[in-house]
Coordinates of C-alpha atoms in Angstrom, one line a residue:
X872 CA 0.0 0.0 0.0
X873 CA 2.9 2.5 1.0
X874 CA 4.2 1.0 -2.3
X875 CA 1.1 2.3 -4.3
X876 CA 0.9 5.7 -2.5
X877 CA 4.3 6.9 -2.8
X878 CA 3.7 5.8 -7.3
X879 CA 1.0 8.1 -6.9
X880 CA 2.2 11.1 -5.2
X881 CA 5.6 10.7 -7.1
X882 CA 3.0 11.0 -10.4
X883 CA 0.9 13.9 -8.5
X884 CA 4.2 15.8 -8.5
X885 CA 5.3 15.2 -11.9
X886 CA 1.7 16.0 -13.1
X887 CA 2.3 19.4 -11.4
X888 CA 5.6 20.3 -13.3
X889 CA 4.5 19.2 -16.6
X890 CA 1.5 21.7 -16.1
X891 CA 4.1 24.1 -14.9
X892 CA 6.2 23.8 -18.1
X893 CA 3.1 23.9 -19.8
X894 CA 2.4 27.1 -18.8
X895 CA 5.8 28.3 -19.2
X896 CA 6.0 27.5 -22.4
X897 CA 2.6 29.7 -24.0
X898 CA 4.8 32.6 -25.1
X899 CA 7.7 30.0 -27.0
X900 CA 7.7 28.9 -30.3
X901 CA 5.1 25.6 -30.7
X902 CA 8.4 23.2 -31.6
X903 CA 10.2 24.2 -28.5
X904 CA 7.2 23.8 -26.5
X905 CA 6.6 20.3 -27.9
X906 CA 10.4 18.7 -27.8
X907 CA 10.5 17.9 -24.6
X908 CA 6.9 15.9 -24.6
X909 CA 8.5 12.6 -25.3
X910 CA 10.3 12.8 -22.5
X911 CA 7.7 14.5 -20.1
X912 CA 5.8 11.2 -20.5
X913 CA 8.4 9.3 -19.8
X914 CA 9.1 10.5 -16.5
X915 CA 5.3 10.9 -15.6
X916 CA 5.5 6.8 -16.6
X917 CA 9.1 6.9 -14.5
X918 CA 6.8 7.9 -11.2
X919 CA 4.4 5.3 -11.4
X920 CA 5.7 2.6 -12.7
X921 CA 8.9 3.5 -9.8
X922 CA 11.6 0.9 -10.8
X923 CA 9.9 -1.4 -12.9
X924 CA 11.5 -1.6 -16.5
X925 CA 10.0 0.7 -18.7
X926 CA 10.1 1.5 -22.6
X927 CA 8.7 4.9 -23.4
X928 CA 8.0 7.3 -26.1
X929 CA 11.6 8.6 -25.9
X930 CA 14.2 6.1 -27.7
X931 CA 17.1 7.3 -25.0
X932 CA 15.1 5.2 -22.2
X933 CA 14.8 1.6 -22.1
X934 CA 15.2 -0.5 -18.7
X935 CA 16.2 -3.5 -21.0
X936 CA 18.7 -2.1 -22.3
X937 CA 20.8 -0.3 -19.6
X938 CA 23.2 3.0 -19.9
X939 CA 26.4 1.8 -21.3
X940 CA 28.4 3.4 -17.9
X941 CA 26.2 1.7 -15.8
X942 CA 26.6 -1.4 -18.2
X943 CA 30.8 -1.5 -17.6
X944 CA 30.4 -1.8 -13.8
X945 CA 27.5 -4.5 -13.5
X946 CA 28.2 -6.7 -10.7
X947 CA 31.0 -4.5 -9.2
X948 CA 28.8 -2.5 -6.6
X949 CA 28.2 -3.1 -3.1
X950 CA 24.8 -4.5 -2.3
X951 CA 24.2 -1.6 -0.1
X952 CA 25.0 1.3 -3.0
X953 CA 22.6 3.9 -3.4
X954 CA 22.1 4.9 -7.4
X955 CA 21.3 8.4 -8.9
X956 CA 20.5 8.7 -12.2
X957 CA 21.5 11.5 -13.9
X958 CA 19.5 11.8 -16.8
X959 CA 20.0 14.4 -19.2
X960 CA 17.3 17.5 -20.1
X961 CA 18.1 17.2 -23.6
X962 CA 20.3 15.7 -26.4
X963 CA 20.0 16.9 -29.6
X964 CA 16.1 17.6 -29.0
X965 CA 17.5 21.5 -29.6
X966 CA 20.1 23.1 -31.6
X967 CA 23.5 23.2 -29.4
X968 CA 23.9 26.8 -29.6
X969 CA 20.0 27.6 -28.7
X970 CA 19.5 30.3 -25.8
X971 CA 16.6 27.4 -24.6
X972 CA 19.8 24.6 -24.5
X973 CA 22.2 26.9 -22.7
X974 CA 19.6 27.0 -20.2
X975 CA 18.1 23.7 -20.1
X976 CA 21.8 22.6 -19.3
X977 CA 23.2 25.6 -17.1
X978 CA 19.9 24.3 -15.1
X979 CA 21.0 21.0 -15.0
X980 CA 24.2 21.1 -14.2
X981 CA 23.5 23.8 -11.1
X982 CA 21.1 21.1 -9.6
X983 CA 23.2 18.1 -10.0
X984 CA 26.3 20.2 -8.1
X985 CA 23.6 20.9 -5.2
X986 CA 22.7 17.6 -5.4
X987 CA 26.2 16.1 -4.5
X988 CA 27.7 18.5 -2.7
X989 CA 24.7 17.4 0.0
X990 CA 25.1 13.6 -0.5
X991 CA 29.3 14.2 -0.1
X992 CA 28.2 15.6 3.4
X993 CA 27.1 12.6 4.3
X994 CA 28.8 10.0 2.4
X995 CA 31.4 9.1 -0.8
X996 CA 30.5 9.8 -4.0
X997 CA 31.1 8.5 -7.0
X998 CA 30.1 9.8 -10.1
X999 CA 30.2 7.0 -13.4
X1000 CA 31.6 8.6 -16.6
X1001 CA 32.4 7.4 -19.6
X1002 CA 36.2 8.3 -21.3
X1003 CA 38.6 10.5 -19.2
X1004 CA 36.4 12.8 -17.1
X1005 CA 38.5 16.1 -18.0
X1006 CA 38.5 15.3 -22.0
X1007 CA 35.6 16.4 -23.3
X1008 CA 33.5 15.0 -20.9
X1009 CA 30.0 15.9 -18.9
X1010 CA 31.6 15.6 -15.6
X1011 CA 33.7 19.2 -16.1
X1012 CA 31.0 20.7 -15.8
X1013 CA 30.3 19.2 -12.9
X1014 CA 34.1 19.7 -11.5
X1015 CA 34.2 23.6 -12.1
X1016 CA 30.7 23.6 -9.7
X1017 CA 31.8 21.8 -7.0
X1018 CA 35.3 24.1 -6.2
X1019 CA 35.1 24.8 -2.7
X1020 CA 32.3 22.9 -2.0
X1021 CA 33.4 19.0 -1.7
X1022 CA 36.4 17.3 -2.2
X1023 CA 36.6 16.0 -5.4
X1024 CA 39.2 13.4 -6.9
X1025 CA 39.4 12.7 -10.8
X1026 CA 40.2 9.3 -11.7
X1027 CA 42.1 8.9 -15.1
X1028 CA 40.0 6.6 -17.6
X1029 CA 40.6 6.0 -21.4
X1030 CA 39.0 8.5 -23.3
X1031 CA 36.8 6.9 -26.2
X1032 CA 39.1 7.8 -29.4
X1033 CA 41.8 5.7 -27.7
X1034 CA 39.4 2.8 -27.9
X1035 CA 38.7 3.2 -30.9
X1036 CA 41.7 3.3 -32.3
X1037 CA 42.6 0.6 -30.5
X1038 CA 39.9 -1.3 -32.1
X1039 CA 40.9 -0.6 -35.6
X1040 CA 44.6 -2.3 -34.7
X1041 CA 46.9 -0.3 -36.6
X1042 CA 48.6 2.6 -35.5
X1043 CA 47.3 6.1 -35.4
X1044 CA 50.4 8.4 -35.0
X1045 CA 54.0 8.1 -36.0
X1046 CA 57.0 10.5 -35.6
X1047 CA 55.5 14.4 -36.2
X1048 CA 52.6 13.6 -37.0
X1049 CA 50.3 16.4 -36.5
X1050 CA 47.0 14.9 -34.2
X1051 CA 44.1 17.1 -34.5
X1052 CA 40.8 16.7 -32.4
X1053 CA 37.8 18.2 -33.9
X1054 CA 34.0 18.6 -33.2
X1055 CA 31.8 17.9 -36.0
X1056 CA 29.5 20.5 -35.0
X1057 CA 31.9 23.1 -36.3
X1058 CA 30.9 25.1 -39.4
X1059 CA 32.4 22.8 -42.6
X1060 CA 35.0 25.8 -43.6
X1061 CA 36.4 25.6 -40.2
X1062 CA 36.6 21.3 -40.9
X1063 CA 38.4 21.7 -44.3
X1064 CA 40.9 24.5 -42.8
X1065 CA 41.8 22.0 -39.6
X1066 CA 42.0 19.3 -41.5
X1067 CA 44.2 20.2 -44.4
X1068 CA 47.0 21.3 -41.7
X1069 CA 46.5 18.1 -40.3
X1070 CA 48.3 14.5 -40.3
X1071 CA 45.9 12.2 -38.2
X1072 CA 42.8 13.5 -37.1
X1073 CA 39.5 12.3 -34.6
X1074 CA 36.0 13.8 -35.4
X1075 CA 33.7 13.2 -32.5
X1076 CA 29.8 14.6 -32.1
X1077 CA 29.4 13.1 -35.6
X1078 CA 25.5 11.8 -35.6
X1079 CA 23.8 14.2 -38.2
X1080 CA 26.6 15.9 -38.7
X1081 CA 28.0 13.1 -40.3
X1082 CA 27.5 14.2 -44.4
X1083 CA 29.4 17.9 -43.5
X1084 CA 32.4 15.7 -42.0
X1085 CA 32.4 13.5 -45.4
X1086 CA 32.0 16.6 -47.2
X1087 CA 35.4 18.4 -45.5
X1088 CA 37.3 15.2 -46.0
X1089 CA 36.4 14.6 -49.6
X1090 CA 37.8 18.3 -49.9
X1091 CA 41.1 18.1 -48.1
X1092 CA 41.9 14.5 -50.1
X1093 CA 41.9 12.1 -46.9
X1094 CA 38.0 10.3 -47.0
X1095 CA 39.5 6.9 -48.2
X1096 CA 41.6 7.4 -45.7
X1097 CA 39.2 7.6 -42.8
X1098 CA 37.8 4.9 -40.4
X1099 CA 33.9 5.2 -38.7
X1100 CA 33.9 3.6 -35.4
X1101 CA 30.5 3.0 -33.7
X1102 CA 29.8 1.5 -30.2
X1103 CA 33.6 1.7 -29.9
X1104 CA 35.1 -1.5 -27.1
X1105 CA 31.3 -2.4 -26.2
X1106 CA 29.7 -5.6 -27.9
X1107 CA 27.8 -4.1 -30.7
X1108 CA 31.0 -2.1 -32.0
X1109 CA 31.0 -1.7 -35.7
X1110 CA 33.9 -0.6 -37.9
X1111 CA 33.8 0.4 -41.3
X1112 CA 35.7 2.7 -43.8
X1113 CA 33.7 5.5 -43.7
X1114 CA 33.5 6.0 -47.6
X1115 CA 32.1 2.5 -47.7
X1116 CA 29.1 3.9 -45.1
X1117 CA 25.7 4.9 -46.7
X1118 CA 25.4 8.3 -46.7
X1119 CA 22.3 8.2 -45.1
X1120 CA 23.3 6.0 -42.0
X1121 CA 24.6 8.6 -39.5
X1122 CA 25.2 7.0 -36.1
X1123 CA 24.5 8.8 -32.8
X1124 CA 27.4 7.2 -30.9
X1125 CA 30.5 6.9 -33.6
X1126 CA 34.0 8.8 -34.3
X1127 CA 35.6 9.4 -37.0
X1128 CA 39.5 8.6 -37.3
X1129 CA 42.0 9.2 -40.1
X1130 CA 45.3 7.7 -39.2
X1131 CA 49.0 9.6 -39.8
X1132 CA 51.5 8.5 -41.7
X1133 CA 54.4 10.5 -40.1
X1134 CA 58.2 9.5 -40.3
X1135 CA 59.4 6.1 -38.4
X1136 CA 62.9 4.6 -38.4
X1137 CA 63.1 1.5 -41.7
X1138 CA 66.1 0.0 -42.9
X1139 CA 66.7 1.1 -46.0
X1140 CA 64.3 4.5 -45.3
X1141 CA 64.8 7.5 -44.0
X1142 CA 63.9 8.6 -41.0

């Protein structure tokens, strides 16, 4: 009964905030007020259905198929382990640079820091990342909150183009070789100018952005040169050339990698 009543009021008080954001959301455009619907059901399923598996409107959530960090430490955690999930506003729901994402993530972020600087009060906390916190990663922005206001240590991990790489088997700088690290999100000029001063290179935040990073390669000379890596190290990795890829397919979770070819010590070479 307890059970029941505490489904219900968690729904009550998800009801409330969806009517909330509703309202909120009269003097925004209709597609902004709409995005985040999928995922307002979901959480309004989330309350009352507590932790039973669910499989909602929104393709991020499904119980049966756990989040890959969680995933990598099944069966490592102490019985007695309290979990959090932190589960993100949006994705690519909005455009990156949107005033309504800034927000949506500034927001997030502030509440999450308030969240564990409490719970480090009273107990150790660990927070589950993906990659090498400090490259790229969500946790920064999480680390630059919490100065001052809980002890925080950083534990090294592998970031997720070092996997990759890995996982193609061959290797990915020699010598000078220049290594260049880019975001796919950046405007295709600014791709085609990195690139071209560039020996080996990693795109990441490919997904639809995919076609613009074929399009800068094909221009600087090096797309039969470059490797698509999706689901990097986890059991439903693929690898393919990436001019072999449809077009059409553009992967959520992938990198890009074009290895160097820089100077290495042969007999009979040069070095």
């Amino acid at each position: 009964l307890l059970t029941v009543e505490s489904a219900i009021r968690r729904g009550e008080e998800t009801s409330t905030q969806l009517y909330h954001e509703v309202l909120s959301s009269r003097m925004r455009p209709f597609a902004d007020a709409t995005a985040s619907l999928p995922r307002a059901v979901r959480d309004l399923a989330r309350a009352l259905l507590a932790d039973r598996p669910a499989l909602m409107l929104d393709d991020t959530l499904s119980a049966v198929d756990p989040k890959t960090e969680r995933r990598i430490v099944e069966g490592m955690l102490a019985a007695d382990v309290t979990e959090y999930a932190m589960e993100y506003p949006v994705t690519t729901e909005l455009p990156f640079d949107s005033p309504a994402y800034n927000q949506a993530l500034a927001q997030f972020y502030d509440d999450w820091a308030d969240r564990l600087a409490l719970l480090s009060q009273s107990a150790e906390v660990i927070v589950l990342c993906e990659g090498d916190p400090l490259f790229y990663g969500s946790f920064m922005h999480l680390h630059t909150r919490l100065q001052g206001r809980a002890e925080v240590e950083v534990i090294a991990g592998i970031t997720g183009m070092t996997g990759c790489w890995n996982a193609i088997g061959a290797p990915f700088t020699w010598g000078d070789d220049v290594l260049c690290v880019l975001m796919a999100t950046l405007p295709e000029a600014d791709l085609v100018a990195h690139m071209s001063r560039s020996d080996a290179m990693v795109v990441m935040k490919t997904g639809r952005n995919l076609p613009k990073v074929r399009r800068a390669l094909q221009a600087v000379g090096r797309l039969q040169d470059a490797w698509l890596v999706e689901r990097g190290t986890m059991p439903t990795q693929r690898i393919a050339k990436l001019a072999d890829v449809n077009p059409e397919d553009c992967p959520y979770f992938a990198i890009v990698l074009v290895h160097g070819q820089g100077r290495r010590p042969e007999l009979g070479g040069i070095e």
